[in-house]
Structure formats: structure tokens, C-alpha cells
PDB file of C-alpha atoms in Angstrom:
ATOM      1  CA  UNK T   1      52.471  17.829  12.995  1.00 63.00           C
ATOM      2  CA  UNK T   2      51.216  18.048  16.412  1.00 84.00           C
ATOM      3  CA  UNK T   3      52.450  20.813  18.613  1.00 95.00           C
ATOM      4  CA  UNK T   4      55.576  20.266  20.190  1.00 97.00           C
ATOM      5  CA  UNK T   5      55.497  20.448  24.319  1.00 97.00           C
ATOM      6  CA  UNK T   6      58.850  22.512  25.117  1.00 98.00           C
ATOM      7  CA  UNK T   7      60.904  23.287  28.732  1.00 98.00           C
ATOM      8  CA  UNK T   8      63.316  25.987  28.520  1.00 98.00           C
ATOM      9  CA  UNK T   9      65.880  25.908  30.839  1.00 98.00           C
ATOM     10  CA  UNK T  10      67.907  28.594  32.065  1.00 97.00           C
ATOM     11  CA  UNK T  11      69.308  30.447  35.107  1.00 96.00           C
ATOM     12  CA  UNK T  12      69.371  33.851  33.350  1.00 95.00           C
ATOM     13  CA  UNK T  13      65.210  34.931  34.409  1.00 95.00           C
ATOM     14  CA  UNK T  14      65.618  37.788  31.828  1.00 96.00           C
ATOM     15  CA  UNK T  15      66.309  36.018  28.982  1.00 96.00           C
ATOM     16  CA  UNK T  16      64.405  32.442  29.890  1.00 96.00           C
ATOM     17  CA  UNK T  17      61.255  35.047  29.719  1.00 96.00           C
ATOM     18  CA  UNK T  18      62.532  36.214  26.586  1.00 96.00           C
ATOM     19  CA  UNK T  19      62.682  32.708  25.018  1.00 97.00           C
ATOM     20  CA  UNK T  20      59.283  32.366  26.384  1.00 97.00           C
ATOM     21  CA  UNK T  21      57.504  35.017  24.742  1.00 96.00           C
ATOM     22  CA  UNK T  22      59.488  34.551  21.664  1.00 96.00           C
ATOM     23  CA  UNK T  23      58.298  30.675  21.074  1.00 97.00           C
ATOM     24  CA  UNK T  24      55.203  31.324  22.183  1.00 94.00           C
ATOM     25  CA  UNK T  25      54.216  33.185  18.832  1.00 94.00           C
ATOM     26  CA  UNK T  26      55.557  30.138  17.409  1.00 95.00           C
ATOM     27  CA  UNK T  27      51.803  28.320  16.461  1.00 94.00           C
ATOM     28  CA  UNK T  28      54.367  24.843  16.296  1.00 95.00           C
ATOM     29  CA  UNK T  29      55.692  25.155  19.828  1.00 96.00           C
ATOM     30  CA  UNK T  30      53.598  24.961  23.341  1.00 97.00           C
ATOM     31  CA  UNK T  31      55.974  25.852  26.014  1.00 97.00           C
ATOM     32  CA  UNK T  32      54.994  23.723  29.449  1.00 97.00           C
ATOM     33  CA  UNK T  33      57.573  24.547  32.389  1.00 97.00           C
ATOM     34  CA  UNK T  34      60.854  26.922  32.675  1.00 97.00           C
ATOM     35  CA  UNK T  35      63.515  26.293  34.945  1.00 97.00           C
ATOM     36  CA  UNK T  36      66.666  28.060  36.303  1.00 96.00           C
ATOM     37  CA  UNK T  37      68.998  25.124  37.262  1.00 95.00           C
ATOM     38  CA  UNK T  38      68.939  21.493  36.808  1.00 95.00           C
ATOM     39  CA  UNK T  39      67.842  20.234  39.647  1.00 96.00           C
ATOM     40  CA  UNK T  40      64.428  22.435  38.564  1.00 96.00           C
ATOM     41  CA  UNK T  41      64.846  21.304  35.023  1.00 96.00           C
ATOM     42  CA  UNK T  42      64.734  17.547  36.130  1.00 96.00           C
ATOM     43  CA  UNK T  43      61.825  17.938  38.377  1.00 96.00           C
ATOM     44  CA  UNK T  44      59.687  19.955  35.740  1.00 97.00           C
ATOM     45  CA  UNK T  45      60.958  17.200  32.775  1.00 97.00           C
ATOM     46  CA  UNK T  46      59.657  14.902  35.256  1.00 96.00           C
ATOM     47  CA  UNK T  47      56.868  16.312  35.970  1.00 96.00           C
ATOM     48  CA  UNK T  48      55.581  18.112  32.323  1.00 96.00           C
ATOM     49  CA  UNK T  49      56.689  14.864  30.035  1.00 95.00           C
ATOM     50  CA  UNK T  50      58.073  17.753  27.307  1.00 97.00           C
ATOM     51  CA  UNK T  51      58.905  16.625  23.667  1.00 97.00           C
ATOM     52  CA  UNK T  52      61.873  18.637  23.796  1.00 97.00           C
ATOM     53  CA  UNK T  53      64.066  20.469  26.452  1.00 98.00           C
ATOM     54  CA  UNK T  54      66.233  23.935  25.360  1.00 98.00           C
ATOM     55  CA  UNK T  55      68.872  23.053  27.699  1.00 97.00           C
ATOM     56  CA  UNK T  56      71.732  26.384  29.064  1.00 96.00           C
ATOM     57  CA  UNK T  57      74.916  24.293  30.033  1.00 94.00           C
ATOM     58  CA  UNK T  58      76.409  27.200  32.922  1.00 92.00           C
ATOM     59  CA  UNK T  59      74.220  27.072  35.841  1.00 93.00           C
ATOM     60  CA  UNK T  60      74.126  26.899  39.574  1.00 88.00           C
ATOM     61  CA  UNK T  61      73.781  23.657  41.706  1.00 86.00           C
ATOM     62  CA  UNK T  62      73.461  21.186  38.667  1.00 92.00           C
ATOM     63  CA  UNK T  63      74.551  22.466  35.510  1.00 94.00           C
ATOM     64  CA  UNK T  64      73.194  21.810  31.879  1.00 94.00           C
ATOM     65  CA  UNK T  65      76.154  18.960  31.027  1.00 93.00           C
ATOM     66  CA  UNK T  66      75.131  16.484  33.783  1.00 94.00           C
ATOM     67  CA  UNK T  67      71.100  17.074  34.035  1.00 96.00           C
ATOM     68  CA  UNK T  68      71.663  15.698  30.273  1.00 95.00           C
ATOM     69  CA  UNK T  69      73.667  13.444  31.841  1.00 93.00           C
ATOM     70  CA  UNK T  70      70.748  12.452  34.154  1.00 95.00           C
ATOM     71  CA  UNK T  71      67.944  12.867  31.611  1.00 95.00           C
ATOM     72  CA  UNK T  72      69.686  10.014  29.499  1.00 92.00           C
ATOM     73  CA  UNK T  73      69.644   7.501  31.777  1.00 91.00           C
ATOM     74  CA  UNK T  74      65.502   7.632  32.336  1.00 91.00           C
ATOM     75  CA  UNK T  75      63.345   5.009  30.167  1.00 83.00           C
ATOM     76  CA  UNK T  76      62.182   7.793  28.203  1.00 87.00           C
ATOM     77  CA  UNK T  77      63.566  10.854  28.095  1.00 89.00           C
ATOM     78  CA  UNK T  78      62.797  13.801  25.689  1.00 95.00           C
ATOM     79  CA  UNK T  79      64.742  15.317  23.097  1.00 95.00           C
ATOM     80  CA  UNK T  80      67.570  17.705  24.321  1.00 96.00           C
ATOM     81  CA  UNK T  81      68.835  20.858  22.573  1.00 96.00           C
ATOM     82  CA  UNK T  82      71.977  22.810  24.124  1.00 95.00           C
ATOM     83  CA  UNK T  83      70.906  26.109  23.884  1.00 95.00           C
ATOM     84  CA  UNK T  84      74.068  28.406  25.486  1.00 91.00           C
ATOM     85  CA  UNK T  85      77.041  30.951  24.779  1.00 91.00           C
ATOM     86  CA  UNK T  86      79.616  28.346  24.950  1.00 87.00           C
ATOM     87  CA  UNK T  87      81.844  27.512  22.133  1.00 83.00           C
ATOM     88  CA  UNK T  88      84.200  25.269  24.043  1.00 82.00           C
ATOM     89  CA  UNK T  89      85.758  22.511  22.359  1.00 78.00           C
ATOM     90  CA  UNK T  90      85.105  20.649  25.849  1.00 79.00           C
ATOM     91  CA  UNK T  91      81.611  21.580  26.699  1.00 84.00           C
ATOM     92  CA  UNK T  92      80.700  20.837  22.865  1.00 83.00           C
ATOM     93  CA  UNK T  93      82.175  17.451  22.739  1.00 81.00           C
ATOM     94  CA  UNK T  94      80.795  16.120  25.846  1.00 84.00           C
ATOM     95  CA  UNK T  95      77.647  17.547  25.254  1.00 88.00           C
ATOM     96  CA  UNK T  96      77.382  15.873  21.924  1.00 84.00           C
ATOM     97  CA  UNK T  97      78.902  12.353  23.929  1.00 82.00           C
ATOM     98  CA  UNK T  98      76.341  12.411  26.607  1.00 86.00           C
ATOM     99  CA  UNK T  99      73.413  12.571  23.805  1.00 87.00           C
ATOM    100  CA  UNK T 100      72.579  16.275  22.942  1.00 90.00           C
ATOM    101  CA  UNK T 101      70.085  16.047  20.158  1.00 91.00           C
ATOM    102  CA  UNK T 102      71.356  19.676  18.987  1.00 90.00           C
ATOM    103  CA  UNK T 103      73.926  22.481  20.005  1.00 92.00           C
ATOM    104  CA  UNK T 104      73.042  26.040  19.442  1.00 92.00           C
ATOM    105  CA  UNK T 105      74.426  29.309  20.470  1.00 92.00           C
ATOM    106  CA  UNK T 106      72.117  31.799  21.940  1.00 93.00           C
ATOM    107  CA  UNK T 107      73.171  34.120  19.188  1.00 91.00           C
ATOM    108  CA  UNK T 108      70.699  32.385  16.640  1.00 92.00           C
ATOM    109  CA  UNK T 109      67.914  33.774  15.086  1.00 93.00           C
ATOM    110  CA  UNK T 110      64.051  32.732  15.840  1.00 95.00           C
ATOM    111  CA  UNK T 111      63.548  31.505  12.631  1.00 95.00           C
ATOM    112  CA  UNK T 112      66.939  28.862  13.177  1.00 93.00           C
ATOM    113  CA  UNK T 113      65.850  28.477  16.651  1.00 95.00           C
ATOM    114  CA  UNK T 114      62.401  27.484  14.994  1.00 95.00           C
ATOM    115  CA  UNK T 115      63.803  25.037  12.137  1.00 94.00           C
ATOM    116  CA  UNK T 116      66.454  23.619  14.947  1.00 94.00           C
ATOM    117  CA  UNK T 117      63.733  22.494  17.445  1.00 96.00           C
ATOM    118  CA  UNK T 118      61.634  20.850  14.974  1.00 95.00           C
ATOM    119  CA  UNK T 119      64.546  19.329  13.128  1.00 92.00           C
ATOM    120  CA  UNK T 120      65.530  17.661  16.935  1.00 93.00           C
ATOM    121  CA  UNK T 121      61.472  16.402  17.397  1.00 95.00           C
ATOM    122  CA  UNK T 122      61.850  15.175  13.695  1.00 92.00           C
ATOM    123  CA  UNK T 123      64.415  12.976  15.131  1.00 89.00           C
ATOM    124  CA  UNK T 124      67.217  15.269  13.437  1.00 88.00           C
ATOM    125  CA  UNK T 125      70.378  16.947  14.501  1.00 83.00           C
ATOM    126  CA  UNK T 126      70.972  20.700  14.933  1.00 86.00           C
ATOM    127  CA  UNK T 127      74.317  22.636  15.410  1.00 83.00           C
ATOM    128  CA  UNK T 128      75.302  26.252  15.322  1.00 82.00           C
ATOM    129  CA  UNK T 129      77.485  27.162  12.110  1.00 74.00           C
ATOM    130  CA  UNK T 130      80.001  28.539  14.846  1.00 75.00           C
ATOM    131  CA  UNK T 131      80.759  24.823  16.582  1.00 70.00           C
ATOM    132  CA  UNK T 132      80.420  22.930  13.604  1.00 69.00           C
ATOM    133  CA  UNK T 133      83.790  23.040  12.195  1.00 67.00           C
ATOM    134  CA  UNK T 134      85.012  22.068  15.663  1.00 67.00           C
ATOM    135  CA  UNK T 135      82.910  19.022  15.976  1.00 67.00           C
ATOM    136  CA  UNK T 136      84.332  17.579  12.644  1.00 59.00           C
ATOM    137  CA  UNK T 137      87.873  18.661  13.748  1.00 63.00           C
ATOM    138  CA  UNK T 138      87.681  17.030  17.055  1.00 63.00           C
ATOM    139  CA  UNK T 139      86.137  14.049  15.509  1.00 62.00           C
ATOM    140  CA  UNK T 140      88.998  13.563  13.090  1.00 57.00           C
ATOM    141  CA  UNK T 141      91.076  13.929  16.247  1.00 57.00           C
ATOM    142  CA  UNK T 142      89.432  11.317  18.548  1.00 60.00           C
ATOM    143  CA  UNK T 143      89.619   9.218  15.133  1.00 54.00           C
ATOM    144  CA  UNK T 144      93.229   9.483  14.813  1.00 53.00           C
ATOM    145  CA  UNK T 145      93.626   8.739  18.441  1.00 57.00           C
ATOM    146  CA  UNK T 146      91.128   5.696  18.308  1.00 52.00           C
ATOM    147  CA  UNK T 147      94.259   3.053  17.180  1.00 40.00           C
ATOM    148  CA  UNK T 148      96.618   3.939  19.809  1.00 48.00           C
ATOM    149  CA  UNK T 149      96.567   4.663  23.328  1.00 59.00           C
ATOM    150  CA  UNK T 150      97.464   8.220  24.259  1.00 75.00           C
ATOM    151  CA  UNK T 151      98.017   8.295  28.089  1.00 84.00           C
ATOM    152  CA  UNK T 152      99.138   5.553  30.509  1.00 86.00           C
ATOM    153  CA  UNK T 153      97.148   4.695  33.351  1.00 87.00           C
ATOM    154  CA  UNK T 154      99.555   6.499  35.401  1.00 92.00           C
ATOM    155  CA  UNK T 155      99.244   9.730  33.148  1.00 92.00           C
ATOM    156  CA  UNK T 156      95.336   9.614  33.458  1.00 90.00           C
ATOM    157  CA  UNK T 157      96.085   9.638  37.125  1.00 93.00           C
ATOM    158  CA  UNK T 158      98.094  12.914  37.082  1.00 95.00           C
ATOM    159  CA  UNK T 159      95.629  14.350  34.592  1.00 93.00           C
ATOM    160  CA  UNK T 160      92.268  13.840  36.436  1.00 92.00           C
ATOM    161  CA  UNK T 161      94.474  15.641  39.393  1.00 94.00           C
ATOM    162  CA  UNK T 162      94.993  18.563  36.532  1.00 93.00           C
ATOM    163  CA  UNK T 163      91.690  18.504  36.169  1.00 91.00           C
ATOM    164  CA  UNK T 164      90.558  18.795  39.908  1.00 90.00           C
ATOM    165  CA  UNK T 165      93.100  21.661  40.532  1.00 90.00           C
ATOM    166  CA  UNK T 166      95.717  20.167  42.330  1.00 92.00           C
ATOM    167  CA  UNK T 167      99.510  21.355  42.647  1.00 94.00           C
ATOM    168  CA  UNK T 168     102.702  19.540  41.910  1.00 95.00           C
ATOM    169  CA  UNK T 169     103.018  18.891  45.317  1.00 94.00           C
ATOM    170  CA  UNK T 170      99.198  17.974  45.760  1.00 95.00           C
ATOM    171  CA  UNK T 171      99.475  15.183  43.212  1.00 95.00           C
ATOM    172  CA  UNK T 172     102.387  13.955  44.440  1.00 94.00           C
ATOM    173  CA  UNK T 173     101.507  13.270  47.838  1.00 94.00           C
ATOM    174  CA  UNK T 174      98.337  12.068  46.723  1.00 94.00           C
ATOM    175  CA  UNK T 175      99.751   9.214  43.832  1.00 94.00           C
ATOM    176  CA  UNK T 176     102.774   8.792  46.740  1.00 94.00           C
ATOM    177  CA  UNK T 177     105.213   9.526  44.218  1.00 94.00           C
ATOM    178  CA  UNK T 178     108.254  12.427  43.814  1.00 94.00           C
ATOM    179  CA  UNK T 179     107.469  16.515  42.197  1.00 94.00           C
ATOM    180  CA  UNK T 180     109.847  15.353  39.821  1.00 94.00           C
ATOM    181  CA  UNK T 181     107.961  12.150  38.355  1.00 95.00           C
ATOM    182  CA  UNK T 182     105.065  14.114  38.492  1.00 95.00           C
ATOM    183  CA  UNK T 183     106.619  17.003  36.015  1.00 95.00           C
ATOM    184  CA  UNK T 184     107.737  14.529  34.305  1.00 95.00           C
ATOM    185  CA  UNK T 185     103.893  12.941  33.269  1.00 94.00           C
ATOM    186  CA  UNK T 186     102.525  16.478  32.784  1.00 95.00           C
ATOM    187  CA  UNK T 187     105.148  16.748  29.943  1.00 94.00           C
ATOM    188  CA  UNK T 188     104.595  13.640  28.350  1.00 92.00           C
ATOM    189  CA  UNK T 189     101.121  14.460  28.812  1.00 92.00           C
ATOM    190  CA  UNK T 190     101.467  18.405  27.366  1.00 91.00           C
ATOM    191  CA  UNK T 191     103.713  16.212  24.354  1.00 89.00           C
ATOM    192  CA  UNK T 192     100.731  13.603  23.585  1.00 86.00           C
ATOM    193  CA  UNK T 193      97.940  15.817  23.687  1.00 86.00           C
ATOM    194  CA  UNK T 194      99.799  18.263  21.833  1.00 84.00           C
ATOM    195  CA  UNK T 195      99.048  21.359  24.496  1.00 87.00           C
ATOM    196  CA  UNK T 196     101.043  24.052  25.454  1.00 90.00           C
ATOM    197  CA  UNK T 197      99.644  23.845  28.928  1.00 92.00           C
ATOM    198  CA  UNK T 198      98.313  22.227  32.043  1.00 91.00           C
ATOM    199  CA  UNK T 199      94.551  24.187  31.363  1.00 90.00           C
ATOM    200  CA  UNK T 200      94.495  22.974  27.651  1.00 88.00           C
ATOM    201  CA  UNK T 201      95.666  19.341  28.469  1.00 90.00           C
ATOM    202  CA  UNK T 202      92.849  19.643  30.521  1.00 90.00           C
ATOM    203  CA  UNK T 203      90.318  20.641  28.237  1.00 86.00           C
ATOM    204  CA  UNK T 204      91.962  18.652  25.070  1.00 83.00           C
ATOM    205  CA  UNK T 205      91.660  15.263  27.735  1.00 84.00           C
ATOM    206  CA  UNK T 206      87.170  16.245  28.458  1.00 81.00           C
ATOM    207  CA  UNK T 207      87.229  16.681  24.873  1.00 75.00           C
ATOM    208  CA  UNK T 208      88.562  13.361  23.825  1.00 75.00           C
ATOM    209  CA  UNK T 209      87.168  12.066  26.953  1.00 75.00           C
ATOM    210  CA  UNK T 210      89.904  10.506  28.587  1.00 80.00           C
ATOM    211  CA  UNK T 211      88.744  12.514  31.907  1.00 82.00           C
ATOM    212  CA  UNK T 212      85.277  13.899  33.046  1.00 74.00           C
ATOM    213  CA  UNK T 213      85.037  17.242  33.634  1.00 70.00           C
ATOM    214  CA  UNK T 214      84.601  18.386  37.738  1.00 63.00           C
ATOM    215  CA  UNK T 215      83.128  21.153  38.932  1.00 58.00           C
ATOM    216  CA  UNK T 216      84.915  23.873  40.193  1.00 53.00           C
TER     217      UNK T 216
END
């Protein structure tokens, strides 16, 4: 096998020279560019042509989620491998949707980190044992989903207004409509998506994707 070209990207210096030094005893990796957000990452992709990118999902200006997001749409594009703290259902999901070639926690050891970028060059998946129970249980929930429609149109409306952080009040002026037809979707929405709140409709409705997710 020839050696794999690798960017790591991250907006934590400390530990993106960490990773560094760490897969650069690694005889199987040859590390070619580092970033700290995506707008560096896509540059440094663009400009390095790495085999695979280790890819942090919380950072400044453009964050991990949509510079994979931008990466996928190129002619070629290089293999991408989540490499972050988050276990959220959301971030997981749409990571995997917008074509992650791996999802790992930054708790893993070198060896797994090792084993996970090959397996993704190989053409291969890689997930943390910590997020992979929740992939399969959020798959057999978008499965179960798949044969019916869970939201309106209307409903979608009020949701993607959820998810931008708007009021009761908000909403309603915007969809020209009363507070009490709009409490009355975010319960039918809170029943459907089976949440006990506004935040987890939210993050239930990226999950499935029925709604992006917007930055805050």
C-alpha cells in the first residue's frame, strides 16, 4: 500500500499538533496540510489533493458538517473521516447523510485511529463503538418513518422556525397565522416526533432530516 496523503482539520492548535506528531510515527500515513476551520480545510483539500481528510465538526466560520457538505459536491473529492467529541444523534446522522466515510470520537486510541483511516482509504467504513448503536437505532427510525409522512408542509414550516430560534409570536407573524395555531403544530409536532420538547423536536427533525440544521 502506498502511503496515504492526510489533512487534519481542527480549530483546537493544541491538539491538531498533537494529531500531527502522533500520525506522523505512523510509516502508513504522510500528513500534507492542517487547518483550523473550513474555509482553511477547503483551500488546503484544494490545494494538497489528500487521500483522506480527519475532519472536527465544531468550528468557527465554516464548520466540519457543511465543508463535507462542500467537499462532496467537487468531481473528486477525498475520503472524509469525522474525527470530534460529538455524540449527537443530529450531528451523527447528518454527517453520515452528507457522505462521511467514518465517525470517530477523539477519545480513540492511535492504534483505532490507525486501522480507521486505512479502513476509509480501503474504501471501508469506520465508526466509534460509542455512536454505533445510535446509527442503527436512528436507522430503524427513519425506516419506520419511510411509509408515512410525519409532518405536514405546514408543520415543517413551524419546525424550520424551531429550528432558527424563533418565538411563538415570531413564527406567527412570520407564517401570518394566530399564537394559538402555532401551539397547536408544535404539539402535533412534539406528538409525531415523539419529543418532549421544542429543542429535541428540533434535533429528532436534523436527524431524520426533515430540516437542515442552521447555525446559531
Amino acid at each position: 500500500m502506498r502511503v496515504i496523503r492526510v489533512v487534519v482539520v481542527d480549530d483546537h492548535a493544541l491538539f491538531r499538533r498533537g494529531l500531527i506528531e502522533l500520525l506522523r510515527g505512523m510509516p502508513e500515513i504522510q500528513v500534507v496540510g492542517e487547518a483550523a476551520n473550513g474555509h482553511e480545510a477547503l483551500e488546503v483539500v484544494r490545494r494538497t489533493g489528500p487521500d483522506v481528510v480527519l475532519l472536527d465538526i465544531n468550528m468557527p466560520s465554516l464548520d466540519g458538517l457543511r465543508t463535507l457538505e462542500a467537499l462532496r459536491k467537487w468531481a473528486s473529492s477525498p475520503k472524509v473521516l469525522m474525527l470530534t467529541v460529538s455524540q449527537q444523534e443530529a450531528d451523527l446522522m447528518q454527517a453520515i447523510r452528507s457522505g462521511a466515510d467514518g465517525y470517530l470520537l477523539k477519545n480513540v486510541e492511535p492504534e483505532e485511529l490507525r486501522k480507521a483511516i486505512l479502513r476509509v482509504y480501503q474504501g471501508e467504513g469506520a465508526l466509534s463503538p460509542e455512536v454505533t448503536a445510535p446509527v442503527l437505532r436512528a436507522l430503524a427510525y427513519q425506516s419506520e418513518m419511510a411509509n408515512r409522512q410525519i409532518l405536514s408542509d405546514r408543520e415543517l414550516e413551524v419546525l424550520e422556525c424551531l429550528a432558527e430560534g424563533k418565538t411563538t409570536g415570531q413564527i406567527a407573524a412570520k407564517l401570518y397565522i394566530s399564537d394559538n395555531t402555532v401551539k397547536t403544530h408544535v404539539r402535533h409536532i412534539l406528538e409525531k416526533l415523539e419529543a418532549s420538547n421544542r429543542t429535541e423536536a428540533v434535533s429528532k427533525a436534523i436527524a431524520l432530516g426533515l430540516i437542515r440544521r442552521h447555525e446559531p
